[in-house]
Each structure stands twice: as structure tokens, then as C-alpha cells.
Tab-separated table of C-alpha atoms and ligand atoms in Angstrom:
chain	number	residue	atom	x	y	z
B	289	UNK	CA	-39.746	48.452	-21.146
B	290	UNK	CA	-43.130	46.809	-20.524
B	291	UNK	CA	-44.440	46.387	-17.005
B	292	UNK	CA	-43.580	42.932	-15.538
B	293	UNK	CA	-46.505	40.491	-15.493
B	294	UNK	CA	-47.761	39.845	-11.987
B	295	UNK	CA	-47.860	41.586	-8.622
B	296	UNK	CA	-45.475	41.968	-5.681
B	297	UNK	CA	-46.418	39.573	-2.891
B	298	UNK	CA	-45.000	38.621	0.529
B	299	UNK	CA	-41.363	37.648	0.193
B	300	UNK	CA	-41.226	34.895	2.837
B	301	UNK	CA	-38.460	32.390	2.228
B	302	UNK	CA	-36.059	30.247	4.248
B	303	UNK	CA	-32.674	28.641	3.690
B	304	UNK	CA	-32.980	25.057	2.487
B	305	UNK	CA	-36.777	25.035	2.292
B	306	UNK	CA	-36.712	24.136	-1.406
B	307	UNK	CA	-34.311	21.164	-1.082
B	308	UNK	CA	-36.988	18.624	-2.073
B	309	UNK	CA	-37.923	20.281	-5.334
B	310	UNK	CA	-34.259	21.048	-6.054
B	311	UNK	CA	-33.448	17.346	-5.791
B	312	UNK	CA	-36.232	16.619	-8.259
B	313	UNK	CA	-34.961	19.270	-10.690
B	314	UNK	CA	-31.398	17.962	-10.383
B	315	UNK	CA	-32.641	14.555	-11.573
B	316	UNK	CA	-34.418	15.895	-14.688
B	317	UNK	CA	-32.729	14.437	-17.805
B	318	UNK	CA	-32.911	17.816	-19.572
B	319	UNK	CA	-30.382	19.223	-17.151
B	320	UNK	CA	-27.751	16.815	-18.436
B	321	UNK	CA	-28.911	16.970	-22.041
B	322	UNK	CA	-28.573	20.707	-22.515
B	323	UNK	CA	-25.053	22.069	-22.894
B	324	UNK	CA	-25.657	25.234	-20.934
B	325	UNK	CA	-28.891	24.902	-18.944
B	326	UNK	CA	-30.602	28.180	-18.058
B	327	UNK	CA	-32.603	27.693	-14.871
B	328	UNK	CA	-34.892	30.404	-13.531
B	329	UNK	CA	-35.792	30.899	-9.870
B	330	UNK	CA	-38.979	32.898	-10.412
B	331	UNK	CA	-40.069	34.919	-7.383
B	332	UNK	CA	-37.051	34.113	-5.211
B	333	UNK	CA	-38.328	36.327	-2.416
B	334	UNK	CA	-36.943	38.635	0.269
B	335	UNK	CA	-33.547	36.910	0.255
B	336	UNK	CA	-31.767	35.360	-2.754
B	337	UNK	CA	-30.718	32.299	-0.729
B	338	UNK	CA	-32.871	29.773	-2.645
B	339	UNK	CA	-31.284	30.858	-5.934
B	340	UNK	CA	-27.804	30.335	-4.458
B	341	UNK	CA	-28.799	26.871	-3.233
B	342	UNK	CA	-30.415	25.938	-6.546
B	343	UNK	CA	-27.219	26.733	-8.427
B	344	UNK	CA	-25.065	24.823	-5.927
B	345	UNK	CA	-27.241	21.712	-6.354
B	346	UNK	CA	-27.492	21.861	-10.135
B	347	UNK	CA	-23.824	22.622	-10.760
B	348	UNK	CA	-23.033	19.189	-9.360
B	349	UNK	CA	-25.060	17.684	-12.201
B	350	UNK	CA	-24.037	20.095	-14.954
B	351	UNK	CA	-21.237	22.589	-14.186
B	352	UNK	CA	-22.347	24.763	-17.125
B	353	UNK	CA	-25.668	25.601	-15.421
B	354	UNK	CA	-26.679	29.233	-15.037
B	355	UNK	CA	-29.335	30.285	-12.536
B	356	UNK	CA	-31.301	33.483	-13.071
B	357	UNK	CA	-33.264	34.843	-10.123
B	358	UNK	CA	-36.282	36.797	-11.393
B	359	UNK	CA	-38.211	39.014	-8.983
B	360	UNK	CA	-41.008	41.476	-9.504
B	361	UNK	CA	-39.861	43.535	-6.503
B	362	UNK	CA	-36.916	45.758	-7.495
B	363	UNK	CA	-35.487	45.983	-4.005
B	364	UNK	CA	-35.285	42.185	-3.797
B	365	UNK	CA	-33.503	42.134	-7.169
B	366	UNK	CA	-30.909	44.555	-5.739
B	367	UNK	CA	-30.247	42.137	-2.879
B	368	UNK	CA	-29.608	39.419	-5.432
B	369	UNK	CA	-27.361	41.570	-7.617
B	370	UNK	CA	-25.135	42.176	-4.597
B	371	UNK	CA	-24.136	38.499	-4.648
B	372	UNK	CA	-24.284	37.810	-8.419
B	373	UNK	CA	-21.495	35.750	-10.002
B	374	UNK	CA	-20.636	34.581	-13.508
B	375	UNK	CA	-23.232	31.838	-13.276
B	376	UNK	CA	-25.698	33.409	-10.822
B	377	UNK	CA	-27.719	36.261	-12.308
B	378	UNK	CA	-30.586	38.414	-11.114
B	379	UNK	CA	-33.103	40.451	-13.007
B	380	UNK	CA	-36.329	42.371	-12.543
B	381	UNK	CA	-39.425	40.822	-14.115
B	382	UNK	CA	-42.506	38.666	-13.862
B	383	UNK	CA	-44.192	35.749	-15.630
B	384	UNK	CA	-42.790	36.942	-18.975
B	385	UNK	CA	-39.441	35.595	-17.611
B	386	UNK	CA	-36.818	38.036	-18.885
B	387	UNK	CA	-33.288	36.671	-19.299
B	388	UNK	CA	-30.130	38.831	-19.159
B	389	UNK	CA	-28.932	39.548	-22.728
B	390	UNK	CA	-25.592	37.735	-22.293
B	391	UNK	CA	-27.422	34.383	-21.924
B	392	UNK	CA	-29.415	32.245	-24.384
B	393	UNK	CA	-32.964	33.522	-24.308
B	394	UNK	CA	-34.818	30.212	-23.924
B	395	UNK	CA	-35.104	28.575	-20.556
B	396	UNK	CA	-34.384	24.965	-19.534
B	397	UNK	CA	-36.220	24.980	-16.211
B	398	UNK	CA	-38.393	27.502	-14.392
B	399	UNK	CA	-38.902	26.847	-10.700
B	400	UNK	CA	-41.807	29.018	-9.494
B	401	UNK	CA	-42.238	28.157	-5.841
B	402	UNK	CA	-44.657	29.721	-3.385
B	403	UNK	CA	-45.495	32.360	-5.980
B	404	UNK	CA	-48.916	31.490	-7.433
B	405	UNK	CA	-50.066	30.526	-3.977
B	406	UNK	CA	-50.707	34.221	-3.353
B	407	UNK	CA	-52.687	34.697	-6.587
B	408	UNK	CA	-56.293	33.823	-7.435
B	409	UNK	CA	-56.949	30.466	-9.057
B	410	UNK	CA	-58.120	32.036	-12.319
B	411	UNK	CA	-54.702	33.660	-12.696
B	412	UNK	CA	-52.906	30.310	-12.720
B	413	UNK	CA	-53.529	29.256	-16.316
B	414	UNK	CA	-52.429	32.551	-17.937
B	415	UNK	CA	-49.318	32.598	-15.701
B	416	UNK	CA	-48.497	28.989	-16.645
B	417	UNK	CA	-48.945	29.740	-20.341
B	418	UNK	CA	-46.685	32.768	-20.186
B	419	UNK	CA	-43.944	30.798	-18.425
B	420	UNK	CA	-44.389	27.709	-20.653
B	421	UNK	CA	-43.846	29.877	-23.729
B	422	UNK	CA	-40.324	30.663	-22.452
B	423	UNK	CA	-39.158	27.023	-22.310
B	424	UNK	CA	-36.842	25.126	-24.643
B	425	UNK	CA	-38.343	22.118	-26.484
B	426	UNK	CA	-37.449	19.779	-23.616
B	427	UNK	CA	-37.758	22.500	-20.953
B	428	UNK	CA	-39.866	22.132	-17.808
B	429	UNK	CA	-41.846	24.454	-15.574
B	430	UNK	CA	-42.019	23.335	-11.952
B	431	UNK	CA	-44.754	25.204	-10.090
B	432	UNK	CA	-45.616	24.446	-6.500
B	433	UNK	CA	-45.517	25.229	-2.818
B	434	UNK	CA	-44.046	24.007	0.473
B	435	UNK	CA	-44.250	24.667	4.204
B	436	UNK	CA	-41.941	27.102	6.019
B	437	UNK	CA	-39.108	24.629	6.509
B	438	UNK	CA	-39.593	22.414	3.490
B	439	UNK	CA	-40.811	19.204	5.098
B	440	UNK	CA	-43.992	19.150	3.037
B	441	UNK	CA	-43.923	20.083	-0.583
B	442	UNK	CA	-45.904	19.527	-3.758
B	443	UNK	CA	-45.604	20.689	-7.328
B	444	UNK	CA	-46.818	20.332	-10.892
B	445	UNK	CA	-44.360	19.689	-13.726
B	446	UNK	CA	-45.308	21.131	-17.117
B	447	UNK	CA	-43.670	21.120	-20.522
B	448	UNK	CA	-44.290	23.734	-23.210
B	449	UNK	CA	-47.682	22.258	-23.988
B	450	UNK	CA	-49.373	20.769	-20.932
B	451	UNK	CA	-49.104	19.788	-17.290
B	452	UNK	CA	-47.394	16.378	-17.073
B	453	UNK	CA	-47.266	15.221	-13.465
B	454	UNK	CA	-48.265	16.135	-9.927
B	455	UNK	CA	-45.643	15.357	-7.281
B	456	UNK	CA	-45.768	15.176	-3.502
B	457	UNK	CA	-42.585	15.111	-1.431
B	458	UNK	CA	-42.728	14.799	2.340
B	459	UNK	CA	-40.628	13.981	5.352
B	460	UNK	CA	-41.828	10.475	6.144
B	461	UNK	CA	-40.553	10.165	9.708
B	462	UNK	CA	-43.410	10.736	12.157
B	463	UNK	CA	-45.859	11.262	9.304
B	464	UNK	CA	-49.419	10.603	10.498
B	465	UNK	CA	-51.250	10.958	7.223
B	466	UNK	CA	-49.909	11.984	3.827
B	467	UNK	CA	-53.032	14.068	3.197
B	468	UNK	CA	-51.333	16.659	5.399
B	469	UNK	CA	-50.041	17.874	2.053
B	470	UNK	CA	-53.546	19.281	1.508
B	471	UNK	CA	-52.380	22.507	3.193
B	472	UNK	CA	-49.601	22.858	0.638
B	473	UNK	CA	-51.149	22.001	-2.696
B	474	UNK	CA	-50.448	24.107	-5.785
B	475	UNK	CA	-53.032	26.802	-6.435
B	476	UNK	CA	-54.540	24.843	-9.345
B	477	UNK	CA	-55.505	22.031	-6.931
B	478	UNK	CA	-55.888	23.443	-3.439
B	479	UNK	CA	-59.474	24.633	-3.780
B	480	UNK	CA	-60.509	21.298	-5.309
B	481	UNK	CA	-59.660	19.127	-2.351
B	482	UNK	CA	-63.330	18.382	-1.652
B	483	UNK	CA	-65.369	15.171	-2.054
B	484	UNK	CA	-66.200	14.429	-5.670
B	485	UNK	CA	-62.936	15.893	-7.017
B	486	UNK	CA	-60.082	13.718	-8.265
B	487	UNK	CA	-57.380	15.280	-6.075
B	488	UNK	CA	-59.531	14.596	-3.017
B	489	UNK	CA	-59.974	10.944	-3.969
B	490	UNK	CA	-56.247	10.655	-4.589
B	491	UNK	CA	-55.421	11.916	-1.090
B	492	UNK	CA	-58.091	9.685	0.488
B	493	UNK	CA	-56.620	6.637	-1.284
B	494	UNK	CA	-53.081	7.673	-0.365
B	495	UNK	CA	-53.997	7.968	3.308
B	496	UNK	CA	-55.680	4.566	3.199
B	497	UNK	CA	-52.648	2.957	1.555
B	498	UNK	CA	-50.334	4.567	4.136
B	499	UNK	CA	-52.484	3.314	7.013
B	500	UNK	CA	-52.852	-0.194	5.644
B	501	UNK	CA	-49.056	-0.534	5.449
B	502	UNK	CA	-48.475	0.762	8.972
B	503	UNK	CA	-46.832	-2.516	9.987
B	504	UNK	CA	-43.907	-1.887	7.639
B	505	UNK	CA	-43.168	1.319	9.536
B	506	UNK	CA	-41.341	-0.760	12.128
B	507	UNK	CA	-38.721	-1.509	9.432
B	508	UNK	CA	-38.552	1.957	7.877
B	509	UNK	CA	-40.837	4.770	6.854
B	510	UNK	CA	-39.389	4.546	3.342
B	511	UNK	CA	-40.486	0.896	3.012
B	512	UNK	CA	-43.940	1.807	4.215
B	513	UNK	CA	-44.133	4.633	1.664
B	514	UNK	CA	-42.952	2.350	-1.147
B	515	UNK	CA	-45.604	-0.211	-0.246
B	516	UNK	CA	-48.265	2.501	-0.146
B	517	UNK	CA	-47.185	3.763	-3.565
B	518	UNK	CA	-47.284	0.222	-4.971
B	519	UNK	CA	-50.756	-0.234	-3.576
B	520	UNK	CA	-51.975	2.967	-5.216
B	521	UNK	CA	-50.484	1.888	-8.522
B	522	UNK	CA	-52.169	-1.522	-8.305
B	523	UNK	CA	-55.444	0.269	-7.626
B	524	UNK	CA	-55.054	1.997	-10.991
B	525	UNK	CA	-53.541	5.388	-10.152
B	526	UNK	CA	-50.983	6.233	-12.914
B	527	UNK	CA	-47.990	6.563	-10.642
B	528	UNK	CA	-44.342	6.760	-11.660
B	529	UNK	CA	-42.622	4.150	-9.532
B	530	UNK	CA	-38.979	5.122	-9.453
B	531	UNK	CA	-37.691	3.437	-6.293
B	532	UNK	CA	-34.894	5.936	-5.820
B	533	UNK	CA	-37.317	8.853	-5.843
B	534	UNK	CA	-39.908	7.029	-3.775
B	535	UNK	CA	-37.318	6.429	-1.055
B	536	UNK	CA	-36.937	10.205	-0.767
B	537	UNK	CA	-40.585	10.491	0.207
B	538	UNK	CA	-41.610	11.488	-3.284
B	539	UNK	CA	-44.590	10.341	-5.305
B	540	UNK	CA	-45.525	11.446	-8.824
B	541	UNK	CA	-48.815	10.792	-10.548
B	542	UNK	CA	-49.917	11.768	-14.059
B	543	UNK	CA	-51.535	15.166	-13.832
B	544	UNK	CA	-54.560	14.050	-15.848
B	545	UNK	CA	-55.502	11.783	-12.929
B	546	UNK	CA	-55.940	14.751	-10.571
B	547	UNK	CA	-56.674	17.554	-13.037
B	548	UNK	CA	-59.805	19.365	-11.839
B	549	UNK	CA	-60.515	20.826	-15.280
B	550	UNK	CA	-61.261	17.593	-17.138
E	775	LIG	C1	-43.331	33.765	-0.829
E	775	LIG	S1	-42.030	34.391	-1.794
E	775	LIG	C2	-41.298	32.867	-2.300
E	775	LIG	C3	-39.817	32.848	-2.165
E	775	LIG	C4	-39.158	31.563	-2.630
E	775	LIG	N1	-39.514	31.209	-3.977
E	775	LIG	C5	-39.505	30.422	-1.700
E	775	LIG	O1	-40.317	29.576	-2.071
E	775	LIG	O2	-38.955	30.356	-0.591
E	775	LIG	C6	-42.882	34.902	-3.289
E	775	LIG	C7	-42.089	35.924	-4.106
E	775	LIG	O3	-42.586	35.914	-5.446
E	775	LIG	C8	-42.523	37.240	-5.956
E	775	LIG	N2	-43.436	37.306	-7.102
E	775	LIG	C9	-44.796	37.306	-7.069
E	775	LIG	N3	-45.272	37.344	-8.336
E	775	LIG	C10	-44.202	37.350	-9.151
E	775	LIG	C11	-44.068	37.373	-10.564
E	775	LIG	N4	-45.117	37.394	-11.362
E	775	LIG	N5	-42.817	37.362	-11.082
E	775	LIG	C12	-41.725	37.361	-10.278
E	775	LIG	N6	-41.805	37.350	-8.930
E	775	LIG	C13	-43.023	37.328	-8.381
E	775	LIG	C14	-42.924	38.076	-4.780
E	775	LIG	O4	-42.523	39.418	-4.933
E	775	LIG	C15	-42.243	37.353	-3.610
E	775	LIG	O5	-40.978	37.906	-3.358
């Protein structure tokens, strides 16, 4: 067998820290469209808890879902195998995304969270490409990061060909400035949060929109966020305005609008 692609990194994880991205994945149309979705938790970490939670959330949407936890550290895989079930699988591997032989080989969703954060930026593109090549036609790769307890999170959604959107999801209560997400940007963006770069301008404009709608905060933080998102959209940022998602503290913008490479 070939050596897994990637390196073992710190295994820090926490129960429930990935709830925001899990909610986003649960709402992806592909999860309902595919008969038996195969969803990979790539780099699940020192405990398999986030894989367990991912399955629990996705089974509510499609009971035929299978989750496969993939880890490059063999000992962590063993911890997963100890709690495996018919629909929760664990295997040793890396960005090549191996799937146990009893399952269809192509993957509906890959969630790679807090994994590339510990790599160098120039390793992002080859890792993306490897993972993208494992997706079904409508499949999605969700690659991002979050803080220790999952109150601040951001991720990039890619299909087999290109990055599609950049999403921020934050706890809105007591939020001073949304640019706090700067500490938790995906590796492809985090080093570009400097004046003159698109991601920097996006966060500056987002902060300004949040501040200028401060008055609405007396009604609810969600209303304030919605108004800020509307303002950004009116200013020309290509934002997806799905009210239901916005109310959750989420905001998605076309990746091309923040892409540092073009
Ligand atoms: C910080 S933990 C993240 C745990 C969990 N995903 C979370 O967000 O809470 C990162 C894990 O990714 C694993 N990892 C790093 N590179 C990997 C790769 N190429 N393939 C699979 N796992 C990888 C590490 O061994 C580590 O356990």
C-alpha cells in the first residue's frame, strides 16, 4: 500500500465544535439527491467524536448516509474503529481519501476541518486537488477552520473543478467585529488578510456594515447581521442571501471575490 498523503499533526478537537459547518453540510442539496451519500471526516483528530456528530446530523437529512473518518495517525484510527458501526467507518489514510471496499468509492462530501491549518500555504492547492479528484459529479469539499469551541468558523466550498464559495459562520451575540474571523481563516486566505488583498477589503467592509447597523442590535443580533449582509450585497459583493442561513450567523460570498490568486 502507498504511503498516505500528508503528515501527522496535532490532534486537537472538541465535542460540538464543528456544529456550524455540519449544519451547512446538512443543507447541501447533494445530500438529499444521492441515494447513499458517502461523507468523509478527513483528519478527525485525537478523538472520533466529530465523526459521530457528523453522522448523527446528516442521518436526519438522509438516513442512508455513511460517514468515513480518515486519519493519517494509525493510533487515532484505532480509537475510531473501537466505536465503528454499520454506517460509521474509520480508515487510515491522507488526502488520497481511501474508502473502505464495502462502500462506493466516490465521495459525496469531504469535510476537512482544522487540517490544512497546520500545513504550509503552498501545500493547499495540491491537497485540494487530490481531495477534489475523489468527489462525485455533484460532490463538495468543505475545507476550513474554527476556534476551540466552534463559535467562530470559516470554510471554502469546492466542487470537483474549482472553489465555489467562502463562508463565515459566527456566534452573533456579543460580537464586536466580524473581522474577528481573521484568526480563523482557511490556510488559502489567512496570510492574505493585509491591505491591498481582496479578503482584507471584504473583512473591512463587513466590519463597517456591522457597525453601521448597530442600532438594529437592540432588536436582535440576527437582524443586525441580515442588514449588514444586505448592505454588503448592495455594495456589490457577490453574496448568497439565504435568510435562513443568514439568521444562523452565516454569510457566503463567491470565492472569486476573495481569491488571492486572481
Ligand atoms: C487539529 S486535528 C482536527 C480534528 C477535527 N477535524 C476538528 O476540527 O476538531 C487535525 C487532524 O488531522 C490529521 N491529519 C493531518 N493531515 C492529514 C491528512 N493528510 N490526512 C488525514 N488526516 C490528517 C492529524 O493527524 C490530526 O489528527
